[in-house]
Amino acid sequence: MTSLTWGSDAAPLHLDLPADAPVTLGLAPRTPLPDGPTPRHLPRHAMAEALLLGEGRALTSTRTDRTAVGDRLRYTGHRTATRDGAEMIEIDQYDPETGLLVTTTLTRYDDLAAYRAVTTLRNQGERALTVQAVTSVVLRGLTGFLGDPRRTRLWTARNEWCAESRWSAIDLMGPEGLPDLNPAAHGQSGRGSHSRGSTSTWSSGEYVPVAGLESGDGPALAWQIEASNPWRWELNSQYADSDLFTLALMGPDDLHHAWTTVLDPGDSFSTVPVSFALSTAGLTGAIAELTGHRRRSHLPFTADAARPLVFNDYMNALMGDPTTEALLPLIDAAAAIGAEVFCIDAGWYDDGYDWWPSVGAWEPSTRRFGDLGLTGVLEYIRAAGMAPGLWVEPEVIGVRSARAADLPEDAFMHRAGVRIVEHDRYFLDLRSPAARDHLDRVFDRLIGEYGARYFKWDYNVTPGTGPDTGVSGPGEGLLDHARAHLDWFEALRRRHPDVIIEACSSGAQRMDQAILSRYDLQSTSDQQDYRLYPTIAAAAPMAMAPEQAGNWAYPQHEMTDEQIAFNLVTGLSGRLYLSGNQDRLDPGQRDLVRAATALYPEVIAHHAAATPLWPLGLPEWDADTVALGSLRGEELLLFVWHRAGQSEVVLPLPRFAGRELRVETLYPTELADWAPTWDPATAELRVHPAGESARVLRVRP
């Protein structure tokens, strides 16, 4: 059998190219089956699986595994190339019974042990093929790479509005994982699966589309689905202890998302991209590799290169009710504390003082802004030395908007001929030229006539299974719409290259790499309780590069100095994103804010070249103490929040064991000293918070 090793020297991929079986892609070399009776159903770990109507599976189950087409695929060739620092390999397989050509493309940037995978189906046969499911990639060799599956843990994150990024782990072969059912006794692989997925267009509405496996502090695998549409991954139990489970990564399918697509002869279909990263330094190491991949694969938009400090009027401030009288003092206060962008949030277009169902025309209110008008307020922002920004939710049309009646009917999503509506909003169908033309006119006006240079781009409702107009079913319509949105958005950014665009979706309900690679920053939550935000902020770098994590800080005049600092440490732990009634702060409170904004340029520059780590582990939602590290070279910034509990907190830093370190408080410097002490023998940093408080510490040799 021919084998091929490709990729990173530290963690290469192992491709087996047999003549009588499908290609397999392993994280470790293949091991032979154990001695004993030959299984009745030989295990096949095909790199690509395709479930077709009329073909089904070769071994029954409800998982995307052992499809009849996948079993019949045979290697026909491969190609390698290098472009712009990215290495690629394309592997072709062919099914002679259907005439289906299956090409899996793997991409790797620079020297990273991180890989992106996409699979393309091409119908080279003589009849139409209906595809019910297709994997982006299937990985075997997980046991060989990770070690004993009984010591392997699976990390996933629940996600919802105001409670994002709640990570937890289970034992892979524990009660909630995959049981040992002794497959050799049955002569075939198991049929169970441990899976996660999403529905509709909130890609992170239930689970973050990132997960990981780790074996202690040693080998680890992390992966992400790069799609703003439904997705799924499966850990599927297999036959032999030496290769006991496989990982299938994919977009939507028929069983879970009502997705099918018909390939006529000559047609093709490409899966959503997925990525995975390997490390021998635990989950933190795998996320470091994935962080490098995220940065390297971000599309080359440069408007946000300087990462200016943003103030937004919404959170715990105007809350969707902007007026000239309310805005002007906030604008002055934001400029005084060093903001470089001022974003007017929801409501600026609404005359009825109910901003939710009136979205869609994106024309200024005639009642809110008096003689100045919205354009006068935006000019006031510019005169204060800041770039003006606006909140938009462009993918929907409110039921009270004039656009709901005057746009062509094909501009909207329909199911069974009925316009889809959710919480007083209709949905634009971005497959429609009329919908895209409408949005082009809106943004050309907001940018060209009003001078907006920043947009907070929200997405607060979802259309369910999707539109079924002109396609085989709603799942296909939804995927096509999501792809049309990304294509249109890229064209918008090319047409307006100097505009910064923030991603938001009821906080972070669309927190996926398809969005993150095209937008500049991501709002990490709508959480208004500053005491609950640290868990969200500390876990955000699991899903995005740290410099993209827009963490809100909203100091208020009724807060103590420690509470204000607590807020600002949250902001500084990612992309500091200011709000709150800054105009009501007293001089001492403003000084605390200005100290944070003065530190921001140094911190964000550090984040942009750093990788995350978690000295206390990934935080639990109600943990007494939460800690996030941002490591660049030998310099570590620590963000530590103490909410309750013991007055001494021990932070393990094993990478600095046996070395003398300097520890200094970067923020706040005028409040109580936490008296940090470092013990090189135990590699422990001890701090001594007094009650609810937070600090930014710098640690370096």
mmCIF file of C-alpha atoms in Angstrom, residues 63-262:
data_model
loop_
_atom_site.group_PDB
_atom_site.id
_atom_site.type_symbol
_atom_site.label_atom_id
_atom_site.label_comp_id
_atom_site.label_asym_id
_atom_site.label_seq_id
_atom_site.Cartn_x
_atom_site.Cartn_y
_atom_site.Cartn_z
ATOM 1 C CA ARG A 63 -23.935 8.916 11.458
ATOM 2 C CA THR A 64 -21.922 10.165 8.477
ATOM 3 C CA ASP A 65 -19.728 7.102 8.306
ATOM 4 C CA ARG A 66 -19.346 4.014 6.124
ATOM 5 C CA THR A 67 -21.397 5.493 3.261
ATOM 6 C CA ALA A 68 -21.655 3.209 0.237
ATOM 7 C CA VAL A 69 -19.995 5.814 -1.978
ATOM 8 C CA GLY A 70 -17.278 6.462 0.623
ATOM 9 C CA ASP A 71 -16.473 2.761 0.755
ATOM 10 C CA ARG A 72 -16.191 2.558 -3.047
ATOM 11 C CA LEU A 73 -13.932 5.578 -3.533
ATOM 12 C CA ARG A 74 -10.495 4.795 -4.958
ATOM 13 C CA TYR A 75 -7.417 6.969 -5.197
ATOM 14 C CA THR A 76 -6.661 8.370 -8.668
ATOM 15 C CA GLY A 77 -3.965 10.969 -8.008
ATOM 16 C CA HIS A 78 -2.817 13.987 -6.036
ATOM 17 C CA ARG A 79 -1.187 17.375 -6.598
ATOM 18 C CA THR A 80 0.799 19.756 -4.384
ATOM 19 C CA ALA A 81 1.348 23.494 -4.714
ATOM 20 C CA THR A 82 2.550 26.514 -2.734
ATOM 21 C CA ARG A 83 0.876 29.932 -2.978
ATOM 22 C CA ASP A 84 1.508 33.020 -0.825
ATOM 23 C CA GLY A 85 3.089 31.011 1.955
ATOM 24 C CA ALA A 86 0.337 28.389 1.935
ATOM 25 C CA GLU A 87 1.079 24.765 1.086
ATOM 26 C CA MET A 88 -1.711 22.742 -0.523
ATOM 27 C CA ILE A 89 -2.336 19.161 -1.457
ATOM 28 C CA GLU A 90 -5.311 17.929 -3.465
ATOM 29 C CA ILE A 91 -6.243 14.237 -3.348
ATOM 30 C CA ASP A 92 -8.589 12.810 -5.995
ATOM 31 C CA GLN A 93 -10.807 9.750 -5.527
ATOM 32 C CA TYR A 94 -13.372 8.285 -7.887
ATOM 33 C CA ASP A 95 -16.478 6.114 -7.574
ATOM 34 C CA PRO A 96 -16.976 4.214 -10.847
ATOM 35 C CA GLU A 97 -20.590 3.289 -10.101
ATOM 36 C CA THR A 98 -21.870 6.863 -9.846
ATOM 37 C CA GLY A 99 -19.139 8.658 -11.778
ATOM 38 C CA LEU A 100 -18.485 10.879 -8.749
ATOM 39 C CA LEU A 101 -15.044 12.513 -8.541
ATOM 40 C CA VAL A 102 -14.188 13.517 -4.981
ATOM 41 C CA THR A 103 -11.326 15.964 -4.367
ATOM 42 C CA THR A 104 -10.180 16.819 -0.859
ATOM 43 C CA THR A 105 -7.957 19.902 -0.548
ATOM 44 C CA LEU A 106 -5.752 20.411 2.508
ATOM 45 C CA THR A 107 -4.092 23.788 3.149
ATOM 46 C CA ARG A 108 -1.426 24.738 5.674
ATOM 47 C CA TYR A 109 0.038 28.203 6.333
ATOM 48 C CA ASP A 110 3.707 28.795 7.059
ATOM 49 C CA ASP A 111 5.110 26.368 9.642
ATOM 50 C CA LEU A 112 1.875 25.917 11.578
ATOM 51 C CA ALA A 113 0.645 22.499 12.655
ATOM 52 C CA ALA A 114 -2.835 23.569 11.580
ATOM 53 C CA TYR A 115 -4.722 22.438 8.506
ATOM 54 C CA ARG A 116 -7.802 23.523 6.575
ATOM 55 C CA ALA A 117 -9.861 20.973 4.631
ATOM 56 C CA VAL A 118 -12.501 21.274 1.904
ATOM 57 C CA THR A 119 -13.979 18.464 -0.196
ATOM 58 C CA THR A 120 -15.445 18.987 -3.668
ATOM 59 C CA LEU A 121 -17.832 16.588 -5.428
ATOM 60 C CA ARG A 122 -17.969 16.573 -9.256
ATOM 61 C CA ASN A 123 -20.562 14.531 -11.085
ATOM 62 C CA GLN A 124 -18.733 12.971 -14.038
ATOM 63 C CA GLY A 125 -21.445 10.364 -14.536
ATOM 64 C CA GLU A 126 -24.478 10.234 -16.773
ATOM 65 C CA ARG A 127 -27.303 10.675 -14.244
ATOM 66 C CA ALA A 128 -28.276 13.220 -11.618
ATOM 67 C CA LEU A 129 -27.084 12.530 -8.067
ATOM 68 C CA THR A 130 -28.891 13.715 -4.932
ATOM 69 C CA VAL A 131 -26.422 14.349 -2.119
ATOM 70 C CA GLN A 132 -27.744 14.047 1.436
ATOM 71 C CA ALA A 133 -24.495 14.550 3.334
ATOM 72 C CA VAL A 134 -20.833 15.071 2.573
ATOM 73 C CA THR A 135 -17.952 15.501 4.995
ATOM 74 C CA SER A 136 -15.353 18.200 4.670
ATOM 75 C CA VAL A 137 -12.887 15.671 6.075
ATOM 76 C CA VAL A 138 -12.727 12.572 8.275
ATOM 77 C CA LEU A 139 -9.717 12.037 10.536
ATOM 78 C CA ARG A 140 -8.448 8.661 11.750
ATOM 79 C CA GLY A 141 -5.366 7.941 13.860
ATOM 80 C CA LEU A 142 -6.687 9.952 16.783
ATOM 81 C CA THR A 143 -5.910 7.161 19.222
ATOM 82 C CA GLY A 144 -2.405 6.803 17.791
ATOM 83 C CA PHE A 145 -1.766 10.529 18.229
ATOM 84 C CA LEU A 146 -3.581 11.205 21.516
ATOM 85 C CA GLY A 147 -2.866 7.938 23.295
ATOM 86 C CA ASP A 148 -5.148 5.901 25.532
ATOM 87 C CA PRO A 149 -8.741 7.014 24.832
ATOM 88 C CA ARG A 150 -9.600 6.315 28.457
ATOM 89 C CA ARG A 151 -7.332 9.228 29.395
ATOM 90 C CA THR A 152 -8.647 11.507 26.669
ATOM 91 C CA ARG A 153 -10.999 14.379 27.443
ATOM 92 C CA LEU A 154 -13.353 16.181 25.076
ATOM 93 C CA TRP A 155 -13.814 19.953 25.419
ATOM 94 C CA THR A 156 -16.907 21.710 24.072
ATOM 95 C CA ALA A 157 -18.592 25.041 24.840
ATOM 96 C CA ARG A 158 -22.248 25.867 25.350
ATOM 97 C CA ASN A 159 -23.242 29.250 24.000
ATOM 98 C CA GLU A 160 -26.268 31.490 24.364
ATOM 99 C CA TRP A 161 -27.235 35.126 24.670
ATOM 100 C CA CYS A 162 -25.401 36.737 27.594
ATOM 101 C CA ALA A 163 -23.772 33.420 28.541
ATOM 102 C CA GLU A 164 -21.317 32.740 25.772
ATOM 103 C CA SER A 165 -18.287 30.440 25.669
ATOM 104 C CA ARG A 166 -19.054 28.176 28.643
ATOM 105 C CA TRP A 167 -16.421 25.468 28.246
ATOM 106 C CA SER A 168 -16.527 22.092 29.942
ATOM 107 C CA ALA A 169 -14.917 18.684 29.481
ATOM 108 C CA ILE A 170 -16.042 15.081 29.626
ATOM 109 C CA ASP A 171 -14.117 11.830 29.556
ATOM 110 C CA LEU A 172 -14.254 10.609 25.972
ATOM 111 C CA MET A 173 -15.048 7.093 27.157
ATOM 112 C CA GLY A 174 -16.987 8.119 30.231
ATOM 113 C CA PRO A 175 -20.763 8.023 30.841
ATOM 114 C CA GLU A 176 -21.390 10.962 28.491
ATOM 115 C CA GLY A 177 -18.926 9.845 25.825
ATOM 116 C CA LEU A 178 -18.373 6.720 23.744
ATOM 117 C CA PRO A 179 -18.623 3.370 25.590
ATOM 118 C CA ASP A 180 -16.329 0.409 25.103
ATOM 119 C CA LEU A 181 -18.741 -2.130 23.588
ATOM 120 C CA ASN A 182 -16.074 -4.714 22.678
ATOM 121 C CA PRO A 183 -16.554 -4.482 18.897
ATOM 122 C CA ALA A 184 -14.299 -7.497 18.255
ATOM 123 C CA ALA A 185 -16.907 -9.694 19.939
ATOM 124 C CA HIS A 186 -19.436 -8.507 17.368
ATOM 125 C CA GLY A 187 -17.175 -8.593 14.331
ATOM 126 C CA GLN A 188 -17.838 -4.989 13.371
ATOM 127 C CA SER A 189 -17.358 -1.391 14.383
ATOM 128 C CA GLY A 190 -19.624 0.392 16.799
ATOM 129 C CA ARG A 191 -22.413 2.577 15.472
ATOM 130 C CA GLY A 192 -22.523 5.175 18.202
ATOM 131 C CA SER A 193 -21.556 8.795 17.876
ATOM 132 C CA HIS A 194 -20.864 11.767 20.104
ATOM 133 C CA SER A 195 -21.762 14.885 18.144
ATOM 134 C CA ARG A 196 -22.371 18.593 18.257
ATOM 135 C CA GLY A 197 -23.960 20.894 15.727
ATOM 136 C CA SER A 198 -25.919 24.032 15.030
ATOM 137 C CA THR A 199 -29.199 24.992 13.432
ATOM 138 C CA SER A 200 -30.114 27.902 11.169
ATOM 139 C CA THR A 201 -27.822 30.938 10.863
ATOM 140 C CA TRP A 202 -26.748 31.364 14.476
ATOM 141 C CA SER A 203 -23.670 29.204 14.026
ATOM 142 C CA SER A 204 -22.848 29.483 17.732
ATOM 143 C CA GLY A 205 -26.414 29.773 19.012
ATOM 144 C CA GLU A 206 -26.109 26.557 21.052
ATOM 145 C CA TYR A 207 -22.481 25.455 20.832
ATOM 146 C CA VAL A 208 -19.297 27.244 19.811
ATOM 147 C CA PRO A 209 -18.146 25.696 16.485
ATOM 148 C CA VAL A 210 -14.805 24.870 18.115
ATOM 149 C CA ALA A 211 -13.897 21.801 20.172
ATOM 150 C CA GLY A 212 -10.869 19.848 21.306
ATOM 151 C CA LEU A 213 -9.479 16.573 22.574
ATOM 152 C CA GLU A 214 -6.528 16.358 24.940
ATOM 153 C CA SER A 215 -4.657 13.699 26.841
ATOM 154 C CA GLY A 216 -3.354 15.322 30.005
ATOM 155 C CA ASP A 217 -0.804 18.025 29.241
ATOM 156 C CA GLY A 218 0.452 16.085 26.234
ATOM 157 C CA PRO A 219 -1.030 15.527 22.782
ATOM 158 C CA ALA A 220 -4.100 17.546 21.828
ATOM 159 C CA LEU A 221 -6.308 18.168 18.812
ATOM 160 C CA ALA A 222 -8.511 21.248 18.311
ATOM 161 C CA TRP A 223 -10.904 21.890 15.444
ATOM 162 C CA GLN A 224 -13.326 24.497 14.135
ATOM 163 C CA ILE A 225 -16.091 24.617 11.518
ATOM 164 C CA GLU A 226 -15.649 27.731 9.392
ATOM 165 C CA ALA A 227 -19.264 28.357 8.436
ATOM 166 C CA SER A 228 -22.012 30.848 9.314
ATOM 167 C CA ASN A 229 -24.642 28.234 8.496
ATOM 168 C CA PRO A 230 -25.622 24.889 10.063
ATOM 169 C CA TRP A 231 -22.743 22.530 10.812
ATOM 170 C CA ARG A 232 -22.044 19.241 12.531
ATOM 171 C CA TRP A 233 -19.159 17.162 13.814
ATOM 172 C CA GLU A 234 -19.164 13.553 14.936
ATOM 173 C CA LEU A 235 -16.803 11.459 17.003
ATOM 174 C CA ASN A 236 -17.621 7.968 15.758
ATOM 175 C CA SER A 237 -16.651 4.784 17.576
ATOM 176 C CA GLN A 238 -14.717 2.268 15.466
ATOM 177 C CA TYR A 239 -13.357 -1.288 15.675
ATOM 178 C CA ALA A 240 -9.807 -1.571 17.005
ATOM 179 C CA ASP A 241 -8.333 -0.164 20.209
ATOM 180 C CA SER A 242 -5.452 1.201 18.139
ATOM 181 C CA ASP A 243 -7.886 3.337 16.087
ATOM 182 C CA LEU A 244 -10.935 3.455 18.305
ATOM 183 C CA PHE A 245 -12.714 6.526 16.983
ATOM 184 C CA THR A 246 -12.754 8.896 14.009
ATOM 185 C CA LEU A 247 -13.686 12.569 13.704
ATOM 186 C CA ALA A 248 -16.004 13.704 10.898
ATOM 187 C CA LEU A 249 -16.312 17.455 10.248
ATOM 188 C CA MET A 250 -19.019 18.834 7.964
ATOM 189 C CA GLY A 251 -21.586 21.488 7.162
ATOM 190 C CA PRO A 252 -25.345 20.818 6.913
ATOM 191 C CA ASP A 253 -26.893 17.455 6.064
ATOM 192 C CA ASP A 254 -30.313 16.043 5.280
ATOM 193 C CA LEU A 255 -31.016 14.271 8.563
ATOM 194 C CA HIS A 256 -30.349 17.231 10.857
ATOM 195 C CA HIS A 257 -30.765 20.316 8.643
ATOM 196 C CA ALA A 258 -33.075 19.356 5.725
ATOM 197 C CA TRP A 259 -30.149 19.901 3.343
ATOM 198 C CA THR A 260 -29.785 18.086 0.041
ATOM 199 C CA THR A 261 -28.385 19.158 -3.292
ATOM 200 C CA VAL A 262 -28.838 17.702 -6.756
#
